[in-house]
Amino acid sequence: MLFGAIEAGGTKMVVATGDEYGNIFKKTEIKTTTPEETVGHIKDFFGKNRPGALGIGAFGPVCVDENSSDYGRIGKTPKLKWTDFSWKEAFSDMGIPISVDTDVNAAAIGEYVRGNAVGIDDFIYITIGTGVGVGVMLNGEPLHGMLHPEAGHILLPINADDGFPGICPYHQNCFEGLASGPAMKKRYGIEPYLITEKGPWETEADYIAKAIMQYICCYSPKRIILGGGVMNSGRLFDPVRKKVLTYLNDYISTKELLDIDSYIVPAGLSGDQGITGALHLAQNAIRKDKENE
Ligand code: ZN
């Protein structure tokens, strides 16, 4: 069966068709504009190759509770035109099963089925780019709880040598406010990928390590996968690993932490983790549809 997948971001949507094994057949990027225009372009992409099910990894906040009448509906968002938009309603005319989770949970699922978390049921996936998002996998399922975790918004203490107050409009100095790509750009006045000095990357690694230390204490993950544009700079893995161990200060001692290079790792699907996870969500949609029959 042909599956459809959407990785819905605030600036662009990645749309693909693929199969049950997560193989991508056709993929394109569509600029995120108004819901009407964007959905129209997505439907044009599928065209005659109508998929048998659709999986969507969407920017949040989005209702991911399948038992809710609001399942697939976006909540209050700074992307005003998308507030209250329902993914399920928008594609209901296709008459196919639809499954919706967050973009970061979709990426975690992608890493679980085909990437660097295959066989690991409890891990976290962190993306650090335009925003900071965290997908928590527990027993092979993404943690949802009352809505879904927003662990990119945990408050972090500002370093004594960092006069930057943070840019999150809600919390100022949360993880995203201090360490997202836009935060780095605001702090240093240039795009992160153009930063060549060591100092800024040390500061960035420090905030990432502080957040990871808290996730380790809270979720006890067996692996931590880091993705997103800021991580792709390639300058962060070594200092992050070192600083995580420093902050843990031997308080937790496990075989995983002893092999820190295999514990904190990059994403394994080179940017395709989100869309791969969305394909898997489409497969889930079929399974759940059958269960409900
Ligand atoms: Zn925040």
GROMACS .gro file of C-alpha atoms and ligand atoms in nm:
model
  294
    1MET     CA    1   0.000   0.000   0.000
    2LEU     CA    2   0.114   0.354  -0.071
    3PHE     CA    3   0.145   0.578   0.235
    4GLY     CA    4   0.143   0.956   0.252
    5ALA     CA    5   0.346   1.158   0.501
    6ILE     CA    6   0.362   1.522   0.602
    7GLU     CA    7   0.625   1.681   0.822
    8ALA     CA    8   0.461   2.012   0.898
    9GLY     CA    9   0.686   2.293   1.010
   10GLY     CA   10   0.619   2.661   1.058
   11THR     CA   11   0.824   2.766   0.755
   12LYS     CA   12   0.799   2.459   0.531
   13MET     CA   13   0.620   2.130   0.492
   14VAL     CA   14   0.799   1.817   0.375
   15VAL     CA   15   0.554   1.590   0.195
   16ALA     CA   16   0.628   1.238   0.078
   17THR     CA   17   0.490   0.908  -0.037
   18GLY     CA   18   0.644   0.581   0.066
   19ASP     CA   19   0.584   0.226   0.180
   20GLU     CA   20   0.527   0.036   0.501
   21TYR     CA   21   0.902  -0.016   0.549
   22GLY     CA   22   0.963   0.358   0.563
   23ASN     CA   23   1.111   0.374   0.211
   24ILE     CA   24   1.049   0.717   0.062
   25PHE     CA   25   0.936   0.708  -0.304
   26LYS     CA   26   0.874   1.074  -0.374
   27LYS     CA   27   0.941   1.379  -0.160
   28THR     CA   28   0.901   1.753  -0.194
   29GLU     CA   29   0.906   2.070   0.012
   30ILE     CA   30   0.620   2.317   0.022
   31LYS     CA   31   0.637   2.662   0.177
   32THR     CA   32   0.405   2.704   0.475
   33THR     CA   33   0.168   2.991   0.399
   34THR     CA   34  -0.203   2.995   0.475
   35PRO     CA   35  -0.372   2.666   0.564
   36GLU     CA   36  -0.591   2.674   0.249
   37GLU     CA   37  -0.302   2.736   0.011
   38THR     CA   38  -0.063   2.493   0.182
   39VAL     CA   39  -0.317   2.210   0.203
   40GLY     CA   40  -0.404   2.269  -0.163
   41HIS     CA   41  -0.039   2.226  -0.263
   42ILE     CA   42  -0.010   1.909  -0.054
   43LYS     CA   43  -0.317   1.758  -0.221
   44ASP     CA   44  -0.175   1.853  -0.562
   45PHE     CA   45   0.145   1.668  -0.471
   46PHE     CA   46  -0.045   1.349  -0.394
   47GLY     CA   47  -0.256   1.402  -0.707
   48LYS     CA   48  -0.346   1.074  -0.873
   49ASN     CA   49  -0.113   0.878  -0.642
   50ARG     CA   50  -0.368   0.887  -0.364
   51PRO     CA   51  -0.218   0.725  -0.052
   52GLY     CA   52  -0.408   0.462   0.146
   53ALA     CA   53  -0.328   0.634   0.476
   54LEU     CA   54  -0.171   0.958   0.591
   55GLY     CA   55   0.071   1.024   0.877
   56ILE     CA   56   0.138   1.378   0.995
   57GLY     CA   57   0.409   1.511   1.223
   58ALA     CA   58   0.295   1.865   1.299
   59PHE     CA   59   0.426   2.171   1.477
   60GLY     CA   60   0.250   2.221   1.807
   61PRO     CA   61   0.064   2.273   2.011
   62VAL     CA   62  -0.152   2.005   1.851
   63CYS     CA   63  -0.399   1.764   2.004
   64VAL     CA   64  -0.251   1.412   1.977
   65ASP     CA   65  -0.515   1.237   2.187
   66GLU     CA   66  -0.691   0.997   1.950
   67ASN     CA   67  -0.991   0.978   2.179
   68SER     CA   68  -1.051   1.350   2.172
   69SER     CA   69  -1.287   1.519   1.926
   70ASP     CA   70  -1.005   1.770   1.877
   71TYR     CA   71  -0.756   1.502   1.763
   72GLY     CA   72  -0.528   1.661   1.503
   73ARG     CA   73  -0.633   2.017   1.583
   74ILE     CA   74  -0.370   2.287   1.630
   75GLY     CA   75  -0.404   2.497   1.944
   76LYS     CA   76  -0.315   2.858   2.011
   77THR     CA   77  -0.002   2.935   1.811
   78PRO     CA   78   0.195   3.247   1.712
   79LYS     CA   79   0.128   3.125   1.353
   80LEU     CA   80  -0.215   3.286   1.388
   81LYS     CA   81  -0.369   3.159   1.064
   82TRP     CA   82  -0.311   2.802   1.182
   83THR     CA   83  -0.475   2.840   1.523
   84ASP     CA   84  -0.766   2.595   1.541
   85PHE     CA   85  -0.672   2.433   1.208
   86SER     CA   86  -0.764   2.064   1.203
   87TRP     CA   87  -0.539   1.823   1.010
   88LYS     CA   88  -0.807   1.557   1.019
   89GLU     CA   89  -1.076   1.786   0.880
   90ALA     CA   90  -0.848   1.933   0.615
   91PHE     CA   91  -0.784   1.589   0.463
   92SER     CA   92  -1.119   1.425   0.545
   93ASP     CA   93  -1.222   1.448   0.176
   94MET     CA   94  -0.951   1.190   0.094
   95GLY     CA   95  -1.146   0.934   0.298
   96ILE     CA   96  -0.836   0.761   0.437
   97PRO     CA   97  -0.711   0.687   0.791
   98ILE     CA   98  -0.504   0.974   0.931
   99SER     CA   99  -0.264   0.971   1.225
  100VAL     CA  100  -0.122   1.286   1.383
  101ASP     CA  101   0.163   1.340   1.626
  102THR     CA  102   0.404   1.626   1.689
  103ASP     CA  103   0.690   1.692   1.446
  104VAL     CA  104   0.947   1.605   1.709
  105ASN     CA  105   0.767   1.284   1.810
  106ALA     CA  106   0.756   1.189   1.441
  107ALA     CA  107   1.133   1.241   1.422
  108ALA     CA  108   1.179   1.025   1.733
  109ILE     CA  109   0.963   0.754   1.574
  110GLY     CA  110   1.172   0.777   1.255
  111GLU     CA  111   1.491   0.724   1.454
  112TYR     CA  112   1.324   0.433   1.635
  113VAL     CA  113   1.215   0.248   1.322
  114ARG     CA  114   1.513   0.312   1.097
  115GLY     CA  115   1.769   0.542   1.259
  116ASN     CA  116   1.997   0.548   1.560
  117ALA     CA  117   1.745   0.420   1.815
  118VAL     CA  118   1.651   0.088   1.653
  119GLY     CA  119   1.596  -0.163   1.934
  120ILE     CA  120   1.605   0.102   2.208
  121ASP     CA  121   1.260   0.145   2.362
  122ASP     CA  122   1.341   0.432   2.597
  123PHE     CA  123   1.527   0.726   2.454
  124ILE     CA  124   1.490   1.094   2.383
  125TYR     CA  125   1.525   1.282   2.059
  126ILE     CA  126   1.617   1.649   2.081
  127THR     CA  127   1.607   1.887   1.787
  128ILE     CA  128   1.790   2.218   1.813
  129GLY     CA  129   1.724   2.448   1.520
  130THR     CA  130   1.471   2.726   1.467
  131GLY     CA  131   1.317   2.600   1.790
  132VAL     CA  132   1.404   2.336   2.043
  133GLY     CA  133   1.186   2.026   2.066
  134VAL     CA  134   1.213   1.705   2.262
  135GLY     CA  135   1.046   1.374   2.181
  136VAL     CA  136   1.037   1.129   2.470
  137MET     CA  137   1.001   0.761   2.379
  138LEU     CA  138   0.889   0.531   2.657
  139ASN     CA  139   0.845   0.159   2.591
  140GLY     CA  140   0.859   0.234   2.219
  141GLU     CA  141   0.574   0.488   2.228
  142PRO     CA  142   0.602   0.867   2.230
  143LEU     CA  143   0.502   1.018   2.563
  144HIS     CA  144   0.188   1.234   2.528
  145GLY     CA  145   0.041   1.289   2.873
  146MET     CA  146  -0.214   1.571   2.898
  147LEU     CA  147  -0.105   1.728   2.564
  148HIS     CA  148   0.254   1.646   2.470
  149PRO     CA  149   0.582   1.736   2.640
  150GLU     CA  150   0.726   2.082   2.568
  151ALA     CA  151   1.066   2.001   2.713
  152GLY     CA  152   1.238   2.258   2.492
  153HIS     CA  153   1.090   2.519   2.725
  154ILE     CA  154   1.246   2.413   3.055
  155LEU     CA  155   1.401   2.711   3.232
  156LEU     CA  156   1.780   2.715   3.237
  157PRO     CA  157   2.000   2.931   3.462
  158ILE     CA  158   2.180   3.196   3.257
  159ASN     CA  159   2.557   3.149   3.267
  160ALA     CA  160   2.743   3.413   3.470
  161ASP     CA  161   2.956   3.505   3.166
  162ASP     CA  162   2.657   3.524   2.930
  163GLY     CA  163   2.484   3.859   2.940
  164PHE     CA  164   2.219   3.737   2.697
  165PRO     CA  165   1.871   3.731   2.854
  166GLY     CA  166   1.710   3.481   2.612
  167ILE     CA  167   1.447   3.533   2.344
  168CYS     CA  168   1.150   3.309   2.425
  169PRO     CA  169   0.843   3.535   2.424
  170TYR     CA  170   0.689   3.315   2.694
  171HIS     CA  171   0.980   3.232   2.926
  172GLN     CA  172   1.278   3.441   2.817
  173ASN     CA  173   1.560   3.212   2.940
  174CYS     CA  174   1.419   2.868   2.866
  175PHE     CA  175   1.628   2.615   2.665
  176GLU     CA  176   1.481   2.740   2.336
  177GLY     CA  177   1.514   3.103   2.445
  178LEU     CA  178   1.885   3.059   2.517
  179ALA     CA  179   2.005   2.796   2.271
  180SER     CA  180   1.788   2.783   1.956
  181GLY     CA  181   1.935   2.896   1.624
  182PRO     CA  182   1.755   3.234   1.646
  183ALA     CA  183   1.886   3.279   2.003
  184MET     CA  184   2.244   3.225   1.882
  185LYS     CA  185   2.185   3.465   1.595
  186LYS     CA  186   2.049   3.733   1.829
  187ARG     CA  187   2.332   3.684   2.080
  188TYR     CA  188   2.618   3.697   1.829
  189GLY     CA  189   2.464   3.898   1.546
  190ILE     CA  190   2.539   3.637   1.278
  191GLU     CA  191   2.394   3.310   1.158
  192PRO     CA  192   2.517   3.024   1.379
  193TYR     CA  193   2.680   2.836   1.089
  194LEU     CA  194   2.907   3.137   1.032
  195ILE     CA  195   3.041   3.138   1.388
  196THR     CA  196   3.401   3.017   1.389
  197GLU     CA  197   3.528   3.107   1.739
  198LYS     CA  198   3.527   2.841   2.007
  199GLY     CA  199   3.364   3.049   2.284
  200PRO     CA  200   3.011   3.068   2.142
  201TRP     CA  201   3.006   2.693   2.079
  202GLU     CA  202   3.124   2.628   2.436
  203THR     CA  203   2.839   2.843   2.566
  204GLU     CA  204   2.591   2.666   2.338
  205ALA     CA  205   2.720   2.324   2.445
  206ASP     CA  206   2.691   2.429   2.807
  207TYR     CA  207   2.320   2.513   2.780
  208ILE     CA  208   2.250   2.194   2.586
  209ALA     CA  209   2.435   1.988   2.850
  210LYS     CA  210   2.243   2.155   3.133
  211ALA     CA  211   1.914   2.061   2.964
  212ILE     CA  212   2.030   1.705   2.890
  213MET     CA  213   2.140   1.659   3.251
  214GLN     CA  214   1.780   1.735   3.355
  215TYR     CA  215   1.631   1.501   3.094
  216ILE     CA  216   1.859   1.220   3.214
  217CYS     CA  217   1.744   1.276   3.571
  218CYS     CA  218   1.375   1.294   3.471
  219TYR     CA  219   1.339   1.031   3.198
  220SER     CA  220   1.637   0.798   3.247
  221PRO     CA  221   1.677   0.758   2.869
  222LYS     CA  222   1.894   0.477   2.736
  223ARG     CA  223   2.014   0.696   2.450
  224ILE     CA  224   1.998   1.063   2.353
  225ILE     CA  225   1.976   1.159   1.988
  226LEU     CA  226   2.048   1.515   1.884
  227GLY     CA  227   1.933   1.659   1.553
  228GLY     CA  228   1.845   1.995   1.397
  229GLY     CA  229   2.032   2.269   1.217
  230VAL     CA  230   2.238   2.391   1.513
  231MET     CA  231   2.362   2.039   1.591
  232ASN     CA  232   2.461   1.991   1.228
  233SER     CA  233   2.741   2.244   1.282
  234GLY     CA  234   2.943   1.940   1.397
  235ARG     CA  235   3.107   2.143   1.676
  236LEU     CA  236   2.883   2.048   1.961
  237PHE     CA  237   2.890   1.674   2.024
  238ASP     CA  238   3.225   1.651   2.202
  239PRO     CA  239   3.178   1.949   2.437
  240VAL     CA  240   2.816   1.845   2.508
  241ARG     CA  241   2.923   1.491   2.603
  242LYS     CA  242   3.199   1.622   2.831
  243LYS     CA  243   2.977   1.877   3.001
  244VAL     CA  244   2.692   1.631   3.056
  245LEU     CA  245   2.931   1.406   3.250
  246THR     CA  246   3.060   1.707   3.442
  247TYR     CA  247   2.710   1.816   3.542
  248LEU     CA  248   2.605   1.463   3.638
  249ASN     CA  249   2.919   1.451   3.854
  250ASP     CA  250   2.909   1.069   3.884
  251TYR     CA  251   2.572   1.087   4.056
  252ILE     CA  252   2.430   0.836   3.807
  253SER     CA  253   2.649   0.548   3.703
  254THR     CA  254   2.535   0.320   3.421
  255LYS     CA  255   2.699   0.124   3.141
  256GLU     CA  256   2.539   0.367   2.893
  257LEU     CA  257   2.703   0.671   3.053
  258LEU     CA  258   3.039   0.494   3.058
  259ASP     CA  259   3.019   0.482   2.679
  260ILE     CA  260   2.919   0.844   2.633
  261ASP     CA  261   3.006   0.852   2.259
  262SER     CA  262   2.740   0.585   2.199
  263TYR     CA  263   2.502   0.745   2.448
  264ILE     CA  264   2.477   1.095   2.300
  265VAL     CA  265   2.464   1.054   1.924
  266PRO     CA  266   2.355   1.239   1.609
  267ALA     CA  267   2.037   1.152   1.423
  268GLY     CA  268   2.084   0.859   1.190
  269LEU     CA  269   1.856   0.957   0.902
  270SER     CA  270   2.027   1.278   0.786
  271GLY     CA  271   1.722   1.499   0.800
  272ASP     CA  272   1.468   1.235   0.692
  273GLN     CA  273   1.383   1.127   1.048
  274GLY     CA  274   1.063   1.338   1.064
  275ILE     CA  275   0.919   1.229   0.732
  276THR     CA  276   1.018   0.865   0.796
  277GLY     CA  277   0.836   0.881   1.129
  278ALA     CA  278   0.532   1.035   0.959
  279LEU     CA  279   0.527   0.741   0.714
  280HIS     CA  280   0.525   0.510   1.013
  281LEU     CA  281   0.237   0.710   1.162
  282ALA     CA  282   0.041   0.641   0.842
  283GLN     CA  283   0.095   0.271   0.898
  284ASN     CA  284  -0.030   0.311   1.257
  285ALA     CA  285  -0.339   0.487   1.124
  286ILE     CA  286  -0.430   0.176   0.923
  287ARG     CA  287  -0.373  -0.053   1.220
  288LYS     CA  288  -0.586   0.162   1.450
  289ASP     CA  289  -0.858   0.191   1.187
  290LYS     CA  290  -0.877  -0.188   1.170
  291GLU     CA  291  -0.890  -0.217   1.550
  292ASN     CA  292  -1.185   0.022   1.558
  293GLU     CA  293  -1.385  -0.165   1.295
  294ZN      ZN  294   1.012   2.909   2.627
   0.00000   0.00000   0.00000
